[in-house]
Tab-separated table of C-alpha atoms in Angstrom:
chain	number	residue	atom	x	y	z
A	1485	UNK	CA	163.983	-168.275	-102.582
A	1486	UNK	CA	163.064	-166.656	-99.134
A	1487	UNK	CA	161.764	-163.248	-101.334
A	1488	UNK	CA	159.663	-165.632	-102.994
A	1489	UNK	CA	157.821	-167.181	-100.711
A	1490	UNK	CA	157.621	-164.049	-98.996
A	1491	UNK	CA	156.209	-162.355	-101.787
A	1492	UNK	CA	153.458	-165.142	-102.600
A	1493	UNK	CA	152.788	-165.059	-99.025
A	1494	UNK	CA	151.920	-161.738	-98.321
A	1495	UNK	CA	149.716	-161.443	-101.452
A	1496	UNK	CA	148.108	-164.624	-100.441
A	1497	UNK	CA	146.998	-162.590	-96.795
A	1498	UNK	CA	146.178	-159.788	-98.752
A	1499	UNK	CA	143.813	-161.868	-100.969
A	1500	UNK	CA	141.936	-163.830	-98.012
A	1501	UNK	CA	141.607	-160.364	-96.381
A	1502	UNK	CA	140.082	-158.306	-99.273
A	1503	UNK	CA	137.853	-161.989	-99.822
A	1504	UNK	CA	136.924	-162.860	-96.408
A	1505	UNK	CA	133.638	-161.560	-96.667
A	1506	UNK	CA	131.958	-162.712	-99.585
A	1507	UNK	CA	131.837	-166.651	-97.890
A	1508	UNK	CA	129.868	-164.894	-95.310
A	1509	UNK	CA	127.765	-162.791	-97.531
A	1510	UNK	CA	124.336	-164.955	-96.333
A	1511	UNK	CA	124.472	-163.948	-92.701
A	1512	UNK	CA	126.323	-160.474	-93.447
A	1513	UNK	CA	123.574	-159.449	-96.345
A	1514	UNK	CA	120.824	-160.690	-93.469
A	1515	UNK	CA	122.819	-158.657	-90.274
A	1516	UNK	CA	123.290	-155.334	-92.728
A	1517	UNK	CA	119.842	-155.268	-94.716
A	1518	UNK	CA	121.926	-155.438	-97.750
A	1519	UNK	CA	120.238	-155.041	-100.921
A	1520	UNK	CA	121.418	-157.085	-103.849
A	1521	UNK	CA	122.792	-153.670	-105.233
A	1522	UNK	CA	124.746	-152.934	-102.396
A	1523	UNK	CA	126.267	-155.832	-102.134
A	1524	UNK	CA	127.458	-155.445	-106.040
A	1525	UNK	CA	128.820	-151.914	-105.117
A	1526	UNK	CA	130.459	-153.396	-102.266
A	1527	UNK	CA	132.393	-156.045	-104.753
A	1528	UNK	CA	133.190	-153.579	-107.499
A	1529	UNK	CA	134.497	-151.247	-104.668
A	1530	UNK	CA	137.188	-153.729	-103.426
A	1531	UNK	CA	138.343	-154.318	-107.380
A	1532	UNK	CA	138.284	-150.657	-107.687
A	1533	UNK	CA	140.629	-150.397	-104.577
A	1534	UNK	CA	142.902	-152.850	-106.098
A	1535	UNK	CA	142.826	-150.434	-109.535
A	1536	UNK	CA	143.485	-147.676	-107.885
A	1537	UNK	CA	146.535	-149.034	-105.733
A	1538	UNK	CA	148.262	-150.548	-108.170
A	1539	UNK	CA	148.583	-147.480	-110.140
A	1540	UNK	CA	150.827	-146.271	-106.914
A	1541	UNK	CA	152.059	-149.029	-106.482
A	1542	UNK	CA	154.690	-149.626	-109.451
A	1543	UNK	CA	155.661	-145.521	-108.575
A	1544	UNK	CA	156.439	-146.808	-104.891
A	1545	UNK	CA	158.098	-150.068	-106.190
A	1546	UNK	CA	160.752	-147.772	-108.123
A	1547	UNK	CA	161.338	-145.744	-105.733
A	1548	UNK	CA	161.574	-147.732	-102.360
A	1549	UNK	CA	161.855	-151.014	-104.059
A	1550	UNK	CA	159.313	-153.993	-103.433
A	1551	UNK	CA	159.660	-154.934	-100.152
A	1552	UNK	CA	159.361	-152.161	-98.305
A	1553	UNK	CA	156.159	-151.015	-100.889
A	1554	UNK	CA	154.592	-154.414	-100.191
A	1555	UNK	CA	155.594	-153.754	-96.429
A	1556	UNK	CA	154.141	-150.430	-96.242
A	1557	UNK	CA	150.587	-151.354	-98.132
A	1558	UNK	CA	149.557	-154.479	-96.103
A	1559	UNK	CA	150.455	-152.440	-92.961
A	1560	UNK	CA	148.040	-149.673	-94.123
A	1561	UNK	CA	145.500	-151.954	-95.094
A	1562	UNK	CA	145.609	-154.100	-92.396
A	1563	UNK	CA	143.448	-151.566	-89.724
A	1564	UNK	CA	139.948	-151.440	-92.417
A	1565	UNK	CA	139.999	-156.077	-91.505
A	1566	UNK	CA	139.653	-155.165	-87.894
A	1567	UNK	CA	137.333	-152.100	-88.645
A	1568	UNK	CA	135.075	-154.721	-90.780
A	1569	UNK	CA	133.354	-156.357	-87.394
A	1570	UNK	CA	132.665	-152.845	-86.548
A	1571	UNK	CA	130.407	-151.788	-89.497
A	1572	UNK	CA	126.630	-151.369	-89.389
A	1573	UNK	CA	125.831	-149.586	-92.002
A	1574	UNK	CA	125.540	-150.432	-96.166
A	1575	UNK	CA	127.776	-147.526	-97.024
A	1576	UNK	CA	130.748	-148.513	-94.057
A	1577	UNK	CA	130.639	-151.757	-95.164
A	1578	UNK	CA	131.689	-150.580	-98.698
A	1579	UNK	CA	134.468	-148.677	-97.657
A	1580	UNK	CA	135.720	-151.796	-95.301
A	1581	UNK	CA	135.449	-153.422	-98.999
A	1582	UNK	CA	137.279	-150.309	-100.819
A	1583	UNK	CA	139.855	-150.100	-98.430
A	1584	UNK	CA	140.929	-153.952	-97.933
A	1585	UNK	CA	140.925	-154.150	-101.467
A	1586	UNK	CA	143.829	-151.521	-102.132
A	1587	UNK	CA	145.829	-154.574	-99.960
A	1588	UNK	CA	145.719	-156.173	-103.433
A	1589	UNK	CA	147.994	-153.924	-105.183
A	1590	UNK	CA	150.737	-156.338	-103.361
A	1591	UNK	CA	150.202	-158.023	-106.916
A	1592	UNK	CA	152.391	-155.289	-108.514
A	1593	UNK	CA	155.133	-155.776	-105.978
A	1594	UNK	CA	155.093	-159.367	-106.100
A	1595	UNK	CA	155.763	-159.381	-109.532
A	1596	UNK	CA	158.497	-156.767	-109.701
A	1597	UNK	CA	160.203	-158.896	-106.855
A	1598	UNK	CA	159.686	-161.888	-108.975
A	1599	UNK	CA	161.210	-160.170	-112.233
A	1600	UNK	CA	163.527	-158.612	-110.164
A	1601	UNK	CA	164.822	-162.069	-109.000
A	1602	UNK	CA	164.685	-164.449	-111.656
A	1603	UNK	CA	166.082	-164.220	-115.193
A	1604	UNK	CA	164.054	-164.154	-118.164
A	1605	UNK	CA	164.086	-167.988	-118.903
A	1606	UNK	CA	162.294	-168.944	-116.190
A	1607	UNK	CA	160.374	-165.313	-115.317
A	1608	UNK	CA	156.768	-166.342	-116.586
A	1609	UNK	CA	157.200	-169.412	-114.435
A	1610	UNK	CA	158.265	-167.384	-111.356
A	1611	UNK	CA	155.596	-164.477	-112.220
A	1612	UNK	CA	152.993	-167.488	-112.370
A	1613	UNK	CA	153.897	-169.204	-109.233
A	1614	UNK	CA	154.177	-166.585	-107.243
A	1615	UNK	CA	151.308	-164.917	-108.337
A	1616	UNK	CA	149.301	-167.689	-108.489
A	1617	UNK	CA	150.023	-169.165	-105.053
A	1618	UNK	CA	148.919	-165.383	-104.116
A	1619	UNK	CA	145.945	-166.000	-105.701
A	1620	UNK	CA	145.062	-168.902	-103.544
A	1621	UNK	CA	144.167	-167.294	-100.700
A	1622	UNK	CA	140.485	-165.714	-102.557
A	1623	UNK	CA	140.168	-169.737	-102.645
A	1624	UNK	CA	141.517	-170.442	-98.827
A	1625	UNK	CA	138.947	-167.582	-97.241
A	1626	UNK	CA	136.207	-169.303	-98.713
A	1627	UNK	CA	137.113	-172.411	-96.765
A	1628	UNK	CA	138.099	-170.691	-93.992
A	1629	UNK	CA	135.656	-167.633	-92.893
A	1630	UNK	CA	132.668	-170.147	-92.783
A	1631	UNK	CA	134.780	-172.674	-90.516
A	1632	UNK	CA	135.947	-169.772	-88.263
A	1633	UNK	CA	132.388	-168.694	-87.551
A	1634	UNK	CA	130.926	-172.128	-87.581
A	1635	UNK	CA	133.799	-173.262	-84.868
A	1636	UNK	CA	132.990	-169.615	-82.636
A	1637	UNK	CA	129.563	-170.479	-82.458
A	1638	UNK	CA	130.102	-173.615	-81.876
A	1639	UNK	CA	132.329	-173.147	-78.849
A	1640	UNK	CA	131.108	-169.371	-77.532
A	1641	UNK	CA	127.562	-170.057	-77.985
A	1642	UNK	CA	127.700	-166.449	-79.847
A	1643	UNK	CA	124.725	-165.531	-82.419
A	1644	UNK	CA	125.565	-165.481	-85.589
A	1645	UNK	CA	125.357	-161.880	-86.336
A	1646	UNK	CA	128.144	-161.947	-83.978
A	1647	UNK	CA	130.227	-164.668	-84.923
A	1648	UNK	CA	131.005	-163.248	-88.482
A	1649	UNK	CA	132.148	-160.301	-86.888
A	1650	UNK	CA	134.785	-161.822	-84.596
A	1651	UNK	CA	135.759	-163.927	-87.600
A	1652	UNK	CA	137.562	-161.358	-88.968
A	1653	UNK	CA	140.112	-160.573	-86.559
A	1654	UNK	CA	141.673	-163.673	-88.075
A	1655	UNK	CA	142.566	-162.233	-91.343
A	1656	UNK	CA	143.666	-159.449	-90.238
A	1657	UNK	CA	146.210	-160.726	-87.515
A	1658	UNK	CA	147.633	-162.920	-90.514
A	1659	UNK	CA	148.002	-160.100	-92.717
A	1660	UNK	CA	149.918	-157.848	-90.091
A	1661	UNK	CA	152.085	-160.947	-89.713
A	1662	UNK	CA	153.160	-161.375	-93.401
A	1663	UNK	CA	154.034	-157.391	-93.329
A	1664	UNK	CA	156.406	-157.962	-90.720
A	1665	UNK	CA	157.662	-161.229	-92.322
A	1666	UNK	CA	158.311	-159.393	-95.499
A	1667	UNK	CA	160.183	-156.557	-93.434
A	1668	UNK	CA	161.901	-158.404	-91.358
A	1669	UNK	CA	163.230	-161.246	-93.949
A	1670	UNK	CA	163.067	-159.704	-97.299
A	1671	UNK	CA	165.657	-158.666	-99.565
A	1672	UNK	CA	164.673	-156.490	-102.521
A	1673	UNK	CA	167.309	-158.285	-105.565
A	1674	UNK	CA	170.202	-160.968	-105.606
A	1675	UNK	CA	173.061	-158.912	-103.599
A	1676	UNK	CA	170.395	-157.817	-100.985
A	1677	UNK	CA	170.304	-154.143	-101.854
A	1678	UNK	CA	168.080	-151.306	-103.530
A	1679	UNK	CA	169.806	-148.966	-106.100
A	1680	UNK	CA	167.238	-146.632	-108.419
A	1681	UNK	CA	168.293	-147.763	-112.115
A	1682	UNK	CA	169.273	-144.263	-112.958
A	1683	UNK	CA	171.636	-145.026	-115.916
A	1684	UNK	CA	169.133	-144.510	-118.581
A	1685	UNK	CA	168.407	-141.322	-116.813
A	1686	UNK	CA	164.925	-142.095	-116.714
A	1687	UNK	CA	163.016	-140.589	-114.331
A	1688	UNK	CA	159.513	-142.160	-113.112
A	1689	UNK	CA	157.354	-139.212	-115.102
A	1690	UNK	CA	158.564	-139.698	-118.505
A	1691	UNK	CA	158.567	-143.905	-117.651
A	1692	UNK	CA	154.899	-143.059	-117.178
A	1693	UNK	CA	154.667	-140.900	-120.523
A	1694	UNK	CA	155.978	-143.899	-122.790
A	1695	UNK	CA	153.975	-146.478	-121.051
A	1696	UNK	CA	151.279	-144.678	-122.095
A	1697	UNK	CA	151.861	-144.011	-124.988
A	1698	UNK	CA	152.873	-147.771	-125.475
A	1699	UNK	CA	149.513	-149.227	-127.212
A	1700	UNK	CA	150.837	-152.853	-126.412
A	1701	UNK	CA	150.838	-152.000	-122.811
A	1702	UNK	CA	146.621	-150.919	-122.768
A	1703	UNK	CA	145.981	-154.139	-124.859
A	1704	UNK	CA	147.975	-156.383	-122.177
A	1705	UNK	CA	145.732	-154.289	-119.413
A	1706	UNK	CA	142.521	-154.907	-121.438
A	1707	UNK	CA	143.594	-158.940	-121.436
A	1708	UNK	CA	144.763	-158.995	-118.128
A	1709	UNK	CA	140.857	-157.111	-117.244
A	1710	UNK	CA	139.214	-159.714	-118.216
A	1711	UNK	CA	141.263	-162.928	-116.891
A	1712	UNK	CA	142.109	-161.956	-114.003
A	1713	UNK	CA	139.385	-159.220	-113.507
A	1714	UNK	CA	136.836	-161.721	-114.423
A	1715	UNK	CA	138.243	-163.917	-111.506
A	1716	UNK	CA	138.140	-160.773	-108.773
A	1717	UNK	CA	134.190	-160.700	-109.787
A	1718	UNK	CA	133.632	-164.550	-109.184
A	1719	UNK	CA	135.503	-164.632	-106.105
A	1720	UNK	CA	132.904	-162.023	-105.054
A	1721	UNK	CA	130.159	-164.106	-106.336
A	1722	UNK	CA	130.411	-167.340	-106.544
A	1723	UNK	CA	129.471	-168.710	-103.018
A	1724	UNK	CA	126.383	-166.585	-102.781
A	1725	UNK	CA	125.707	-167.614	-106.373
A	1726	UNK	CA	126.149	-171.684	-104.939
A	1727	UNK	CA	124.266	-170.548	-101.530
A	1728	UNK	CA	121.078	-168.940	-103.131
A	1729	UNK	CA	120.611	-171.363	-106.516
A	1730	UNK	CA	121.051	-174.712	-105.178
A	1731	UNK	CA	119.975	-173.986	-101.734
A	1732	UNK	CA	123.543	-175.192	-100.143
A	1733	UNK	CA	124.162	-174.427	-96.135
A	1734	UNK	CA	127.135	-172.301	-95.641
A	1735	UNK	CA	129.960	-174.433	-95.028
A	1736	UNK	CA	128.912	-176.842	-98.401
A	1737	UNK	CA	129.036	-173.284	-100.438
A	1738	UNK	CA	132.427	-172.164	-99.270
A	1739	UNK	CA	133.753	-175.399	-99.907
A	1740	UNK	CA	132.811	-175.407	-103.862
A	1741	UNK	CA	133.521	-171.825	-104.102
A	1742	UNK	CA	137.134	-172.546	-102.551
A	1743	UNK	CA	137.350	-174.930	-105.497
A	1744	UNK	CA	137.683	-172.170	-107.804
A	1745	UNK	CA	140.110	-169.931	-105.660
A	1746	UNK	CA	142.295	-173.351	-104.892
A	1747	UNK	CA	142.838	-173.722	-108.719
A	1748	UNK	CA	145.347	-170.933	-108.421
A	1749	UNK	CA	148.074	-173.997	-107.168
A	1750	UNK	CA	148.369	-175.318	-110.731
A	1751	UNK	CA	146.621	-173.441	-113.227
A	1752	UNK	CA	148.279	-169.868	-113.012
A	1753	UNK	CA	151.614	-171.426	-112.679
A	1754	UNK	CA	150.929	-173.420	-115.385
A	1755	UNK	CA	150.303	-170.774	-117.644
A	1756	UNK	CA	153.723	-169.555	-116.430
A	1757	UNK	CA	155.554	-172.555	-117.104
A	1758	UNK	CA	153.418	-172.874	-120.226
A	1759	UNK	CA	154.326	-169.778	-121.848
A	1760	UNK	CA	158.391	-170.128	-121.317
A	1761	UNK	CA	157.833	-173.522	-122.615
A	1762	UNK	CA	156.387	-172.332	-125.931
A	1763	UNK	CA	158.532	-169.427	-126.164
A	1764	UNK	CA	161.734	-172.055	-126.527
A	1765	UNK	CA	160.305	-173.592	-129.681
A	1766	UNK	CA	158.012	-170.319	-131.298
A	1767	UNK	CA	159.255	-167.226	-129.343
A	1768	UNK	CA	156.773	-164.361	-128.528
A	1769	UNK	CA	154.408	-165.020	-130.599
A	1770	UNK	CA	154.002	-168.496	-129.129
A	1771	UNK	CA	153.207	-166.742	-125.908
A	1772	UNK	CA	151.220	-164.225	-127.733
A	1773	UNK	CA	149.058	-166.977	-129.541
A	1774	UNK	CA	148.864	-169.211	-126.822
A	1775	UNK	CA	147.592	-166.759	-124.268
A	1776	UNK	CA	144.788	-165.385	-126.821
A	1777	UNK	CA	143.594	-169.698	-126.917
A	1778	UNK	CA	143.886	-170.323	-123.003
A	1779	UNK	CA	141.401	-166.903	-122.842
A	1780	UNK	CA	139.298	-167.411	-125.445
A	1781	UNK	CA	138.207	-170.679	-124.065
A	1782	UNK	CA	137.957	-169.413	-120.628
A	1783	UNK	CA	135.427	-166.980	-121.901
A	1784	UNK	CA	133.550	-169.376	-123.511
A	1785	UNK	CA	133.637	-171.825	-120.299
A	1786	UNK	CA	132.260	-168.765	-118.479
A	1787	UNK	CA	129.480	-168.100	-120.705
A	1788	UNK	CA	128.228	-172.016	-120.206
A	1789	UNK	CA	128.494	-172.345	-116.559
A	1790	UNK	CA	126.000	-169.430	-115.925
A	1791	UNK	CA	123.665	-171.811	-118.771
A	1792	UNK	CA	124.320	-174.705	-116.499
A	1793	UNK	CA	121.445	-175.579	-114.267
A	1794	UNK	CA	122.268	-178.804	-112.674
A	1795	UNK	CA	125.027	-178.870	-109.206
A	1796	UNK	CA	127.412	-181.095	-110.421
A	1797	UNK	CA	127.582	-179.719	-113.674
A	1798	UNK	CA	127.891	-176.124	-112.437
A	1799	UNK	CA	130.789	-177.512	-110.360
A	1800	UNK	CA	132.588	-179.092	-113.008
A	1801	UNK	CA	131.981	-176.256	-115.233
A	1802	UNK	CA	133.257	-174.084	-112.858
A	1803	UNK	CA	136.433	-175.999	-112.359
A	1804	UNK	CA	137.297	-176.078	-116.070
A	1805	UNK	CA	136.595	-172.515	-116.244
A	1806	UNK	CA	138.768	-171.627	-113.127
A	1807	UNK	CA	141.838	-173.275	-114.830
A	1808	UNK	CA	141.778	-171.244	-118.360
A	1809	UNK	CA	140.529	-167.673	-116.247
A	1810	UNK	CA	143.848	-168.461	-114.149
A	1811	UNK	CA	146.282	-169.656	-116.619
A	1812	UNK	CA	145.844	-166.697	-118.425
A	1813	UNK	CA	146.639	-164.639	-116.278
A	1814	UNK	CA	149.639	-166.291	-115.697
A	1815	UNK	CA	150.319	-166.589	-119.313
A	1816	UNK	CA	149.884	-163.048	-119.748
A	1817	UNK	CA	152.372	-162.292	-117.260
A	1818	UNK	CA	155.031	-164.491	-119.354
A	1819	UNK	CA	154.225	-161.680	-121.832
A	1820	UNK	CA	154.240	-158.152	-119.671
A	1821	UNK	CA	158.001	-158.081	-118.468
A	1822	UNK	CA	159.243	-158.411	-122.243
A	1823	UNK	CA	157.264	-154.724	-122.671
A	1824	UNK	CA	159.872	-151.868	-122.961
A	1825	UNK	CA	159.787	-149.168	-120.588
A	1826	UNK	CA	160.823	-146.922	-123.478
């Protein structure tokens, strides 16, 4: 249990790093001159990071196993947090965004750990969990960035335009911390040792070859776009999007934004525990069915709460929403590790 919750743990500093600054988008966008386009570039760059790491990622998780991958990356990652108070510039503060973003390729690791760990009755629960307790921390940040400024304002006297900046040396001392954590304490399987699986004779470029070739792998990646992609983009969004329609302070923003994020305790290990559950009574295709239900609603709860023009009803909306977005994703992940390498 201690590689889980140091798995879960270092993807949940990775997310409140890579998601620290949308909360404090309103003063940033203000301190910058950011234009509403740069701020979208800045938000697809720090998805795109996470794209392009993860490709790497499951390479580095086969060859040095997860912990010391998952190591390695939030160490990298962790010097563009403490560059962020540094920017002034729209293009700097994209690549701050591009580069804490890669940090989120820990997903990969955390659920090769987790699959690594755990047998296959309970892996779409354990993939869920940990993932989804990960995912809490895009929900955490939003509660957290606009207290940290709020409370060194309140107690420097420093101008906002400075506060934010300061703020961020939190995340990033918490995500240096988990890397050493996961060094320090992890263990990549069971018995506490790394071995390449070399009896197949396998080697990582013809692994590559047939997963590409695999056509149920690119439909899994095109499902698992837009659940958990679709989540990325509103954890860019959504507190600017609460901040700027309804005219909310700061603080009142975060909060409902971290609403969404905070779902991630339940809802993505619920889709876990939902899919082994099914899969004892109707197999795969009870996961497979299942996951395309959870989804299909979650699309359709998306589409109403950008029709819904009331606050409470946005927030409620956005709640029911945040539960089928995240349970598919864990639900899809009670689906990936049953994909043959070959």
């Amino acid at each position: 249990m201690r590689a889980f919750h140091l798995s879960w743990l270092s993807f949940f500093a990775c997310f409140v790093s890579t998601f620290a600054a949308p909360p404090l988008l309103p003063i940033i966008r203000d301190n910058l001159n950011l234009t509403a386009d740069e701020i979208g570039y800045a938000g697809i760059a720090s998805v795109t990071g996470a794209v392009v790491a993860r490709i790497a990622m499951g390479a580095a998780c086969d060859t040095v196993g997860p912990r010391l991958a998952s190591a390695s990356l939030v160490l990298i990652t962790a010097p563009a947090v403490f560059f962020t108070p540094t920017v002034s510039s729209p293009v700097s503060f994209v690549l701050v965004r591009f580069l804490t973003g890669c940090s989120l390729a820990t997903f990969v690791s955390t659920q090769y750990w987790m699959s690594s760990m755990f047998s296959s009755l309970v892996v779409g629960t354990a993939n869920g969990v940990a993932a989804g307790w990960g995912n809490l921390g895009g929900g955490a940040t939003q509660l957290v960035m606009p207290f940290a400024v709020t409370l060194i304002r309140r107690s420097t006297g420093a101008a906002k335009f400075t506060a934010w900046r300061i703020a961020f040396y939190v995340p990033g001392l918490f995500q240096m911390l988990t890397a050493f954590a996961v060094l320090i304490f992890g263990q990549d399987l069971p018995d506490g040792n790394f071995r390449r699986v070399e009896n197949s004779g396998d080697e990582i470029p013809q692994i590559l070859f047939h997963g590409v070739r695999n056509y149920r792998g690119w439909i899994l990646a095109l499902t698992y776009g837009y659940c958990f992609g679709v989540e990325l983009t509103v954890d860019n969004v959504i507190a600017e999007y609460f901040y700027d329609r309804f005219n909310l302070d700061l603080q009142t923003a975060g909060m409902i934004a971290a609403s969404f994020g905070l779902a991630n305790l339940i809802s993505r290990p619920g889709g876990g525990r939902l899919s082994d559950e099914v899969a004892k009574r109707f197999g795969m295709r009870g996961r497979l069915w299942t996951l395309w239900l959870v989804q299909t609603l979650g699309g359709v709860l998306c589409v109403i709460l950008g029709r819904v023009n009331s606050l409470g009803g946005s927030i409620v909306v956005m709640i029911l929403f945040s539960f089928f977005c995240q349970a598919a994703c864990g639900l899809t992940f009670g689906v990936v590790p049953f994909v043959s390498k070959r």
